[in-house]
Short mmCIF file of N, CA and C in Angstrom, two decimals:
data_model
loop_
_atom_site.label_atom_id
_atom_site.label_comp_id
_atom_site.label_asym_id
_atom_site.label_seq_id
_atom_site.Cartn_x
_atom_site.Cartn_y
_atom_site.Cartn_z
N MET A 1 36.07 74.36 81.91
CA MET A 1 36.27 75.39 80.91
C MET A 1 36.18 74.80 79.51
N ARG A 2 36.63 73.61 79.39
CA ARG A 2 36.64 72.95 78.09
C ARG A 2 35.22 72.74 77.57
N THR A 3 34.26 72.36 78.41
CA THR A 3 32.87 72.14 78.02
C THR A 3 32.24 73.44 77.56
N LYS A 4 32.52 74.54 78.24
CA LYS A 4 31.96 75.84 77.86
C LYS A 4 32.47 76.27 76.49
N SER A 5 33.74 76.05 76.21
CA SER A 5 34.31 76.41 74.92
C SER A 5 33.68 75.58 73.80
N PHE A 6 33.45 74.28 74.10
CA PHE A 6 32.84 73.41 73.11
C PHE A 6 31.42 73.86 72.78
N ARG A 7 30.64 74.22 73.82
CA ARG A 7 29.26 74.69 73.59
C ARG A 7 29.25 75.98 72.79
N THR A 8 30.16 76.89 73.10
CA THR A 8 30.24 78.15 72.37
C THR A 8 30.60 77.89 70.91
N LEU A 9 31.55 77.01 70.69
CA LEU A 9 31.95 76.67 69.33
C LEU A 9 30.78 76.04 68.57
N LEU A 10 30.07 75.11 69.22
CA LEU A 10 28.92 74.46 68.60
C LEU A 10 27.84 75.48 68.26
N LEU A 11 27.55 76.40 69.17
CA LEU A 11 26.54 77.42 68.94
C LEU A 11 26.96 78.34 67.79
N CYS A 12 28.23 78.73 67.77
CA CYS A 12 28.72 79.62 66.71
C CYS A 12 28.68 78.94 65.34
N CYS A 13 28.89 77.64 65.30
CA CYS A 13 28.88 76.92 64.03
C CYS A 13 27.47 76.58 63.58
N ALA A 14 26.57 76.29 64.53
CA ALA A 14 25.21 75.89 64.19
C ALA A 14 24.33 77.07 63.81
N LEU A 15 24.56 78.23 64.42
CA LEU A 15 23.71 79.39 64.15
C LEU A 15 23.68 79.78 62.68
N PRO A 16 24.82 79.85 61.97
CA PRO A 16 24.75 80.19 60.54
C PRO A 16 23.96 79.17 59.72
N LEU A 17 24.01 77.90 60.12
CA LEU A 17 23.25 76.89 59.39
C LEU A 17 21.75 77.17 59.45
N PHE A 18 21.26 77.55 60.61
CA PHE A 18 19.84 77.77 60.79
C PHE A 18 19.37 79.06 60.13
N THR A 19 20.25 80.04 59.98
CA THR A 19 19.83 81.31 59.39
C THR A 19 20.02 81.34 57.88
N THR A 20 20.71 80.36 57.32
CA THR A 20 20.96 80.39 55.87
C THR A 20 20.20 79.31 55.13
N GLY A 21 19.19 78.74 55.75
CA GLY A 21 18.38 77.75 55.04
C GLY A 21 19.06 76.42 54.92
N CYS A 22 19.32 75.79 56.04
CA CYS A 22 20.04 74.52 56.02
C CYS A 22 19.11 73.35 55.71
N GLU A 23 17.89 73.63 55.31
CA GLU A 23 16.96 72.54 54.99
C GLU A 23 17.54 71.62 53.93
N SER A 24 18.31 72.17 53.00
CA SER A 24 18.86 71.33 51.93
C SER A 24 19.87 70.32 52.45
N LEU A 25 20.43 70.56 53.64
CA LEU A 25 21.36 69.60 54.23
C LEU A 25 20.63 68.37 54.76
N PHE A 26 19.32 68.48 54.98
CA PHE A 26 18.54 67.41 55.56
C PHE A 26 17.54 66.85 54.55
N SER A 27 18.01 66.56 53.37
CA SER A 27 17.14 65.99 52.35
C SER A 27 17.83 64.81 51.69
N ILE A 28 17.01 63.96 51.10
CA ILE A 28 17.52 62.79 50.39
C ILE A 28 16.85 62.76 49.03
N GLU A 29 17.61 62.38 48.02
CA GLU A 29 17.07 62.29 46.67
C GLU A 29 17.31 60.88 46.15
N VAL A 30 16.25 60.27 45.64
CA VAL A 30 16.32 58.93 45.06
C VAL A 30 15.94 59.06 43.60
N GLU A 31 16.75 58.48 42.72
CA GLU A 31 16.45 58.60 41.30
C GLU A 31 16.71 57.28 40.59
N ALA A 32 15.76 56.90 39.78
CA ALA A 32 15.93 55.77 38.87
C ALA A 32 15.89 56.38 37.48
N GLU A 33 17.03 56.52 36.86
CA GLU A 33 17.13 57.17 35.55
C GLU A 33 16.21 56.52 34.53
N GLU A 34 16.17 55.21 34.56
CA GLU A 34 15.33 54.51 33.59
C GLU A 34 14.93 53.14 34.15
N ILE A 35 13.63 52.94 34.27
CA ILE A 35 13.07 51.64 34.66
C ILE A 35 12.33 51.14 33.43
N CYS A 36 12.76 50.02 32.89
CA CYS A 36 12.18 49.52 31.64
C CYS A 36 11.51 48.16 31.84
N LYS A 37 10.52 47.95 31.06
CA LYS A 37 9.83 46.65 31.04
C LYS A 37 9.53 46.34 29.59
N THR A 38 9.88 45.14 29.17
CA THR A 38 9.55 44.68 27.83
C THR A 38 8.52 43.57 27.98
N GLU A 39 7.47 43.71 27.28
CA GLU A 39 6.38 42.72 27.31
C GLU A 39 6.26 42.18 25.89
N ASN A 40 6.69 40.93 25.69
CA ASN A 40 6.60 40.31 24.38
C ASN A 40 5.23 39.69 24.18
N ASP A 41 4.73 39.85 23.00
CA ASP A 41 3.45 39.23 22.63
C ASP A 41 2.29 39.69 23.52
N LEU A 42 2.26 40.98 23.83
CA LEU A 42 1.17 41.55 24.62
C LEU A 42 -0.10 41.56 23.77
N SER A 43 -1.15 40.98 24.28
CA SER A 43 -2.40 40.84 23.51
C SER A 43 -3.25 42.10 23.61
N PHE A 44 -3.81 42.49 22.47
CA PHE A 44 -4.75 43.60 22.39
C PHE A 44 -6.05 43.07 21.82
N PRO A 45 -7.17 43.54 22.36
CA PRO A 45 -8.45 43.06 21.84
C PRO A 45 -8.75 43.68 20.48
N ALA A 46 -9.65 43.06 19.77
CA ALA A 46 -10.13 43.62 18.50
C ALA A 46 -10.96 44.85 18.80
N ALA A 47 -10.88 45.83 17.93
CA ALA A 47 -11.72 47.01 18.09
C ALA A 47 -13.15 46.62 17.73
N PRO A 48 -14.11 46.86 18.62
CA PRO A 48 -15.50 46.53 18.30
C PRO A 48 -15.97 47.31 17.06
N PRO A 49 -16.86 46.72 16.27
CA PRO A 49 -17.36 47.42 15.08
C PRO A 49 -17.95 48.78 15.45
N LEU A 50 -17.63 49.77 14.68
CA LEU A 50 -18.12 51.14 14.81
C LEU A 50 -17.59 51.90 16.01
N SER A 51 -16.82 51.26 16.90
CA SER A 51 -16.32 52.00 18.06
C SER A 51 -15.04 52.76 17.74
N GLY A 52 -14.13 52.13 17.00
CA GLY A 52 -12.88 52.78 16.62
C GLY A 52 -11.92 52.99 17.78
N SER A 53 -12.03 52.17 18.84
CA SER A 53 -11.09 52.33 19.95
C SER A 53 -10.77 50.99 20.58
N VAL A 54 -9.63 50.96 21.25
CA VAL A 54 -9.17 49.75 21.94
C VAL A 54 -8.39 50.18 23.18
N GLU A 55 -8.47 49.37 24.25
CA GLU A 55 -7.75 49.64 25.49
C GLU A 55 -7.04 48.37 25.95
N GLN A 56 -5.90 48.56 26.60
CA GLN A 56 -5.19 47.43 27.19
C GLN A 56 -4.41 47.95 28.40
N SER A 57 -4.51 47.25 29.53
CA SER A 57 -3.73 47.64 30.71
C SER A 57 -2.65 46.60 30.98
N PHE A 58 -1.56 47.04 31.60
CA PHE A 58 -0.46 46.17 31.98
C PHE A 58 0.29 46.84 33.13
N GLN A 59 1.16 46.07 33.80
CA GLN A 59 1.86 46.58 34.97
C GLN A 59 3.37 46.52 34.79
N ILE A 60 4.06 47.48 35.46
CA ILE A 60 5.52 47.52 35.46
C ILE A 60 5.98 47.55 36.91
N PRO A 61 6.84 46.63 37.33
CA PRO A 61 7.33 46.64 38.71
C PRO A 61 8.35 47.77 38.92
N LEU A 62 8.27 48.44 40.07
CA LEU A 62 9.23 49.49 40.42
C LEU A 62 10.36 48.94 41.28
N GLY A 63 10.17 47.78 41.84
CA GLY A 63 11.19 47.20 42.71
C GLY A 63 11.26 47.92 44.03
N ASP A 64 12.48 48.15 44.54
CA ASP A 64 12.63 48.75 45.87
C ASP A 64 12.89 50.25 45.81
N PHE A 65 12.46 50.91 44.76
CA PHE A 65 12.66 52.35 44.59
C PHE A 65 12.13 53.12 45.80
N ALA A 66 10.96 52.74 46.32
CA ALA A 66 10.31 53.49 47.40
C ALA A 66 10.88 53.18 48.77
N ASN A 67 11.70 52.18 48.92
CA ASN A 67 12.23 51.82 50.24
C ASN A 67 13.03 52.94 50.89
N ALA A 68 13.68 53.77 50.11
CA ALA A 68 14.49 54.86 50.66
C ALA A 68 13.66 56.07 51.05
N LEU A 69 12.38 56.09 50.69
CA LEU A 69 11.53 57.24 50.99
C LEU A 69 10.90 57.12 52.37
N PRO A 70 10.98 58.17 53.17
CA PRO A 70 10.34 58.14 54.49
C PRO A 70 8.83 58.30 54.36
N ASP A 71 8.12 57.94 55.42
CA ASP A 71 6.65 58.04 55.40
C ASP A 71 6.14 59.42 55.76
N ASP A 72 6.73 60.07 56.75
CA ASP A 72 6.16 61.30 57.29
C ASP A 72 7.01 62.53 57.01
N THR A 73 7.34 62.77 55.76
CA THR A 73 8.11 63.95 55.41
C THR A 73 7.54 64.59 54.16
N ASP A 74 8.08 65.74 53.83
CA ASP A 74 7.68 66.41 52.59
C ASP A 74 8.41 65.71 51.44
N VAL A 75 7.65 65.09 50.56
CA VAL A 75 8.25 64.36 49.45
C VAL A 75 7.72 64.92 48.14
N GLU A 76 8.62 65.18 47.22
CA GLU A 76 8.25 65.59 45.87
C GLU A 76 8.65 64.47 44.93
N THR A 77 7.77 64.10 44.01
CA THR A 77 8.10 63.04 43.07
C THR A 77 7.92 63.52 41.64
N GLN A 78 8.67 62.90 40.75
CA GLN A 78 8.54 63.17 39.32
C GLN A 78 8.60 61.85 38.58
N LEU A 79 7.66 61.66 37.70
CA LEU A 79 7.63 60.47 36.86
C LEU A 79 7.53 60.94 35.42
N ARG A 80 8.40 60.41 34.55
CA ARG A 80 8.40 60.83 33.14
C ARG A 80 8.51 59.61 32.25
N LEU A 81 7.68 59.59 31.22
CA LEU A 81 7.76 58.55 30.20
C LEU A 81 9.02 58.79 29.38
N LYS A 82 9.88 57.79 29.31
CA LYS A 82 11.10 57.89 28.51
C LYS A 82 10.91 57.24 27.14
N LEU A 83 10.18 56.11 27.12
CA LEU A 83 10.01 55.38 25.87
C LEU A 83 8.77 54.51 25.92
N PHE A 84 7.99 54.55 24.86
CA PHE A 84 6.94 53.56 24.63
C PHE A 84 7.07 53.19 23.17
N ASP A 85 7.45 51.95 22.94
CA ASP A 85 7.70 51.48 21.58
C ASP A 85 6.96 50.16 21.40
N ALA A 86 6.07 50.10 20.42
CA ALA A 86 5.30 48.88 20.15
C ALA A 86 5.56 48.43 18.72
N THR A 87 5.83 47.13 18.57
CA THR A 87 5.97 46.51 17.26
C THR A 87 4.90 45.43 17.18
N ALA A 88 3.89 45.68 16.35
CA ALA A 88 2.73 44.79 16.27
C ALA A 88 2.95 43.67 15.25
N THR A 89 2.12 42.66 15.38
CA THR A 89 2.17 41.52 14.45
C THR A 89 1.31 41.78 13.22
N THR A 90 0.65 42.92 13.19
CA THR A 90 -0.23 43.26 12.08
C THR A 90 -0.10 44.74 11.76
N ASP A 91 -0.73 45.18 10.70
CA ASP A 91 -0.72 46.58 10.31
C ASP A 91 -1.54 47.40 11.32
N ILE A 92 -0.93 48.42 11.91
CA ILE A 92 -1.64 49.29 12.86
C ILE A 92 -1.64 50.74 12.37
N SER A 93 -1.49 50.91 11.07
CA SER A 93 -1.45 52.27 10.52
C SER A 93 -2.79 52.99 10.66
N GLY A 94 -3.87 52.26 10.97
CA GLY A 94 -5.17 52.90 11.15
C GLY A 94 -5.32 53.60 12.50
N ILE A 95 -4.39 53.37 13.40
CA ILE A 95 -4.43 54.06 14.70
C ILE A 95 -4.04 55.51 14.47
N GLU A 96 -4.98 56.42 14.74
CA GLU A 96 -4.74 57.84 14.54
C GLU A 96 -4.21 58.52 15.80
N ARG A 97 -4.71 58.08 16.96
CA ARG A 97 -4.27 58.63 18.23
C ARG A 97 -4.08 57.48 19.22
N ALA A 98 -3.09 57.63 20.07
CA ALA A 98 -2.86 56.65 21.12
C ALA A 98 -2.32 57.39 22.34
N SER A 99 -2.57 56.83 23.51
CA SER A 99 -2.07 57.44 24.74
C SER A 99 -1.68 56.37 25.74
N LEU A 100 -0.81 56.75 26.65
CA LEU A 100 -0.39 55.89 27.74
C LEU A 100 -0.58 56.67 29.03
N SER A 101 -1.33 56.09 29.96
CA SER A 101 -1.61 56.73 31.24
C SER A 101 -1.22 55.78 32.35
N VAL A 102 -1.04 56.32 33.55
CA VAL A 102 -0.74 55.52 34.73
C VAL A 102 -1.86 55.75 35.74
N ARG A 103 -2.27 54.66 36.40
CA ARG A 103 -3.39 54.74 37.34
C ARG A 103 -2.89 55.16 38.71
N LYS A 104 -3.63 56.10 39.31
CA LYS A 104 -3.34 56.50 40.68
C LYS A 104 -3.72 55.35 41.60
N PRO A 105 -2.88 55.02 42.57
CA PRO A 105 -3.18 53.91 43.48
C PRO A 105 -4.49 54.13 44.24
N GLY A 106 -5.27 53.07 44.35
CA GLY A 106 -6.53 53.13 45.08
C GLY A 106 -7.60 53.94 44.41
N SER A 107 -7.45 54.20 43.12
CA SER A 107 -8.39 55.06 42.40
C SER A 107 -8.64 54.47 41.01
N THR A 108 -9.67 54.96 40.36
CA THR A 108 -9.90 54.59 38.97
C THR A 108 -9.39 55.69 38.03
N GLU A 109 -8.81 56.74 38.60
CA GLU A 109 -8.31 57.88 37.83
C GLU A 109 -6.93 57.58 37.25
N TYR A 110 -6.74 57.98 35.99
CA TYR A 110 -5.46 57.80 35.31
C TYR A 110 -4.84 59.16 35.00
N VAL A 111 -3.51 59.21 34.99
CA VAL A 111 -2.76 60.42 34.68
C VAL A 111 -2.00 60.17 33.38
N LEU A 112 -2.15 61.07 32.42
CA LEU A 112 -1.53 60.94 31.10
C LEU A 112 -0.01 61.07 31.19
N LEU A 113 0.70 60.11 30.58
CA LEU A 113 2.17 60.14 30.52
C LEU A 113 2.69 60.47 29.13
N GLY A 114 2.01 59.97 28.09
CA GLY A 114 2.49 60.18 26.73
C GLY A 114 1.41 59.93 25.71
N GLU A 115 1.65 60.44 24.49
CA GLU A 115 0.64 60.27 23.45
C GLU A 115 1.26 60.22 22.07
N PHE A 116 0.45 59.78 21.14
CA PHE A 116 0.84 59.66 19.73
C PHE A 116 -0.30 60.21 18.89
N ARG A 117 0.03 60.99 17.87
CA ARG A 117 -0.95 61.47 16.89
C ARG A 117 -0.36 61.28 15.52
N ARG A 118 -1.08 60.55 14.68
CA ARG A 118 -0.60 60.29 13.33
C ARG A 118 -0.73 61.57 12.51
N THR A 119 0.33 61.90 11.82
CA THR A 119 0.31 63.07 10.94
C THR A 119 0.47 62.58 9.51
N GLY A 120 -0.43 62.96 8.67
CA GLY A 120 -0.35 62.55 7.27
C GLY A 120 -0.83 61.13 7.06
N THR A 121 -0.72 60.71 5.83
CA THR A 121 -1.13 59.35 5.48
C THR A 121 0.08 58.60 4.97
N GLY A 122 0.63 57.78 5.82
CA GLY A 122 1.77 56.95 5.43
C GLY A 122 1.26 55.60 4.99
N GLY A 123 2.16 54.77 4.61
CA GLY A 123 1.80 53.41 4.20
C GLY A 123 1.59 52.52 5.41
N PRO A 124 1.39 51.24 5.14
CA PRO A 124 1.20 50.29 6.25
C PRO A 124 2.41 50.28 7.18
N THR A 125 2.14 50.15 8.47
CA THR A 125 3.22 50.07 9.46
C THR A 125 2.78 49.20 10.63
N ASN A 126 3.74 48.61 11.27
CA ASN A 126 3.45 47.83 12.46
C ASN A 126 4.14 48.43 13.68
N LYS A 127 4.63 49.66 13.55
CA LYS A 127 5.35 50.35 14.63
C LYS A 127 4.55 51.52 15.16
N LEU A 128 4.71 51.77 16.48
CA LEU A 128 4.04 52.89 17.13
C LEU A 128 4.94 53.36 18.27
N GLN A 129 5.23 54.67 18.31
CA GLN A 129 6.03 55.24 19.39
C GLN A 129 5.28 56.43 19.97
N LEU A 130 5.22 56.48 21.29
CA LEU A 130 4.58 57.60 21.99
C LEU A 130 5.65 58.54 22.51
N THR A 131 5.32 59.82 22.58
CA THR A 131 6.23 60.79 23.15
C THR A 131 5.68 61.27 24.49
N SER A 132 6.58 61.69 25.35
CA SER A 132 6.21 62.10 26.71
C SER A 132 5.37 63.37 26.69
N SER A 133 4.43 63.43 27.63
CA SER A 133 3.63 64.64 27.77
C SER A 133 4.14 65.48 28.93
N GLY A 134 5.28 65.11 29.52
CA GLY A 134 5.88 65.89 30.61
C GLY A 134 5.93 65.10 31.90
N GLU A 135 6.50 65.74 32.92
CA GLU A 135 6.63 65.09 34.22
C GLU A 135 5.31 65.10 34.96
N VAL A 136 5.08 64.04 35.72
CA VAL A 136 3.88 63.91 36.53
C VAL A 136 4.33 63.83 37.97
N ASP A 137 3.73 64.61 38.86
CA ASP A 137 4.05 64.59 40.28
C ASP A 137 2.93 63.89 41.02
N VAL A 138 3.09 62.61 41.23
CA VAL A 138 2.09 61.83 41.93
C VAL A 138 2.81 61.01 42.99
N LEU A 139 2.80 61.51 44.23
CA LEU A 139 3.54 60.88 45.32
C LEU A 139 3.15 59.42 45.52
N ASP A 140 1.87 59.11 45.43
CA ASP A 140 1.41 57.75 45.68
C ASP A 140 2.05 56.74 44.73
N LEU A 141 2.41 57.19 43.52
CA LEU A 141 3.02 56.28 42.56
C LEU A 141 4.41 55.83 43.01
N ALA A 142 5.15 56.75 43.63
CA ALA A 142 6.52 56.44 44.04
C ALA A 142 6.56 55.38 45.13
N LYS A 143 5.48 55.24 45.87
CA LYS A 143 5.47 54.30 46.99
C LYS A 143 4.87 52.94 46.62
N GLN A 144 4.60 52.72 45.35
CA GLN A 144 4.04 51.45 44.90
C GLN A 144 5.13 50.50 44.46
N GLU A 145 4.89 49.21 44.60
CA GLU A 145 5.85 48.23 44.13
C GLU A 145 5.74 48.03 42.62
N GLN A 146 4.59 48.34 42.06
CA GLN A 146 4.40 48.28 40.61
C GLN A 146 3.38 49.32 40.19
N MET A 147 3.44 49.70 38.92
CA MET A 147 2.51 50.70 38.39
C MET A 147 1.62 50.05 37.34
N GLU A 148 0.37 50.47 37.31
CA GLU A 148 -0.56 49.98 36.29
C GLU A 148 -0.70 51.04 35.20
N PHE A 149 -0.45 50.61 33.97
CA PHE A 149 -0.54 51.49 32.82
C PHE A 149 -1.76 51.14 31.99
N LEU A 150 -2.31 52.14 31.30
CA LEU A 150 -3.43 51.94 30.39
C LEU A 150 -3.06 52.51 29.03
N PHE A 151 -3.07 51.64 28.02
CA PHE A 151 -2.84 52.05 26.63
C PHE A 151 -4.20 52.17 25.96
N GLN A 152 -4.44 53.30 25.30
CA GLN A 152 -5.69 53.52 24.57
C GLN A 152 -5.35 53.96 23.16
N ALA A 153 -6.10 53.43 22.19
CA ALA A 153 -5.89 53.80 20.79
C ALA A 153 -7.23 54.06 20.13
N THR A 154 -7.28 55.09 19.28
CA THR A 154 -8.50 55.41 18.54
C THR A 154 -8.16 55.58 17.07
N GLY A 155 -9.19 55.61 16.26
CA GLY A 155 -9.03 55.70 14.81
C GLY A 155 -9.63 54.46 14.21
N SER A 156 -8.79 53.69 13.56
CA SER A 156 -9.21 52.40 13.00
C SER A 156 -8.23 51.31 13.44
N PRO A 157 -8.24 50.98 14.75
CA PRO A 157 -7.37 49.88 15.20
C PRO A 157 -7.80 48.58 14.54
N PRO A 158 -6.95 47.58 14.53
CA PRO A 158 -7.30 46.30 13.89
C PRO A 158 -8.64 45.75 14.42
N SER A 159 -9.43 45.21 13.51
CA SER A 159 -10.74 44.68 13.89
C SER A 159 -10.67 43.22 14.34
N GLN A 160 -9.46 42.65 14.39
CA GLN A 160 -9.26 41.31 14.92
C GLN A 160 -8.27 41.43 16.08
N PRO A 161 -8.29 40.49 17.04
CA PRO A 161 -7.29 40.55 18.12
C PRO A 161 -5.88 40.56 17.53
N TRP A 162 -5.00 41.28 18.18
CA TRP A 162 -3.63 41.39 17.70
C TRP A 162 -2.68 41.43 18.89
N SER A 163 -1.42 41.32 18.60
CA SER A 163 -0.42 41.36 19.67
C SER A 163 0.74 42.24 19.23
N ALA A 164 1.53 42.64 20.21
CA ALA A 164 2.69 43.49 19.93
C ALA A 164 3.75 43.25 20.99
N ASP A 165 4.99 43.44 20.59
CA ASP A 165 6.09 43.48 21.54
C ASP A 165 6.19 44.95 21.98
N VAL A 166 6.06 45.17 23.28
CA VAL A 166 6.00 46.54 23.80
C VAL A 166 7.15 46.75 24.79
N LYS A 167 7.84 47.87 24.64
CA LYS A 167 8.87 48.27 25.59
C LYS A 167 8.47 49.63 26.16
N VAL A 168 8.40 49.68 27.48
CA VAL A 168 8.05 50.92 28.18
C VAL A 168 9.18 51.25 29.14
N CYS A 169 9.65 52.50 29.10
CA CYS A 169 10.66 52.97 30.04
C CYS A 169 10.18 54.26 30.68
N VAL A 170 10.33 54.35 31.99
CA VAL A 170 9.99 55.56 32.72
C VAL A 170 11.18 55.96 33.57
N GLY A 171 11.27 57.23 33.85
CA GLY A 171 12.27 57.75 34.78
C GLY A 171 11.53 58.22 36.01
N ALA A 172 12.06 57.93 37.18
CA ALA A 172 11.39 58.33 38.43
C ALA A 172 12.40 59.01 39.34
N LYS A 173 11.94 60.04 40.03
CA LYS A 173 12.81 60.79 40.91
C LYS A 173 11.97 61.24 42.11
N ALA A 174 12.55 61.17 43.31
CA ALA A 174 11.86 61.61 44.51
C ALA A 174 12.86 62.32 45.41
N GLN A 175 12.39 63.39 46.05
CA GLN A 175 13.22 64.12 46.99
C GLN A 175 12.42 64.30 48.27
N ALA A 176 13.02 63.93 49.41
CA ALA A 176 12.35 64.02 50.70
C ALA A 176 13.11 64.99 51.59
N ASN A 177 12.37 65.77 52.37
CA ASN A 177 12.95 66.74 53.28
C ASN A 177 12.81 66.21 54.70
N TYR A 178 13.96 66.00 55.39
CA TYR A 178 13.97 65.51 56.76
C TYR A 178 14.05 66.63 57.79
N PHE A 179 14.17 67.86 57.37
CA PHE A 179 14.40 68.98 58.29
C PHE A 179 13.32 69.06 59.36
N ASN A 180 12.05 68.92 58.97
CA ASN A 180 10.95 69.04 59.94
C ASN A 180 10.94 67.89 60.95
N LEU A 181 11.51 66.75 60.60
CA LEU A 181 11.58 65.63 61.54
C LEU A 181 12.63 65.86 62.62
N LEU A 182 13.71 66.55 62.25
CA LEU A 182 14.82 66.74 63.18
C LEU A 182 14.62 67.93 64.11
N PHE A 183 13.93 68.97 63.62
CA PHE A 183 13.81 70.20 64.42
C PHE A 183 12.37 70.59 64.62
#
């Protein structure tokens, strides 16, 4: 009699879970509020004559962020640029536009994370800050041990090689649903 009562109790308790959307009970969320990398003396090439543009790529390690994510579930990811701050060794006031993108793994395609547009004509400066262009949902990025970034600048970048101390911070968040694995 005791086994029958236990089964009835289990059925009565489990039935409301299945009818009220218990999928949220079977999910995991991993969040790294801020992953930062400072690169001192990062070298940038000289802008070729008449081109008015320069590019530089660099990588940021994610560490074990992806270890908590399962392989075969529904996973949603969000990546957001929190900070891109560059302090150059020379005047970079000629840079009119700049952008920071992240490369999709196994591809040559980049996804825009942030940008800068100079407004007005200020004096000489060696500082540059990019603002976020919003969240990017790229699952493949969350499962990488490091991310490759591409910095691009147009306008009148320095015509000689230059360097800058660069700090980049991103926030990453992933949510996985285990409901389909269990039932």
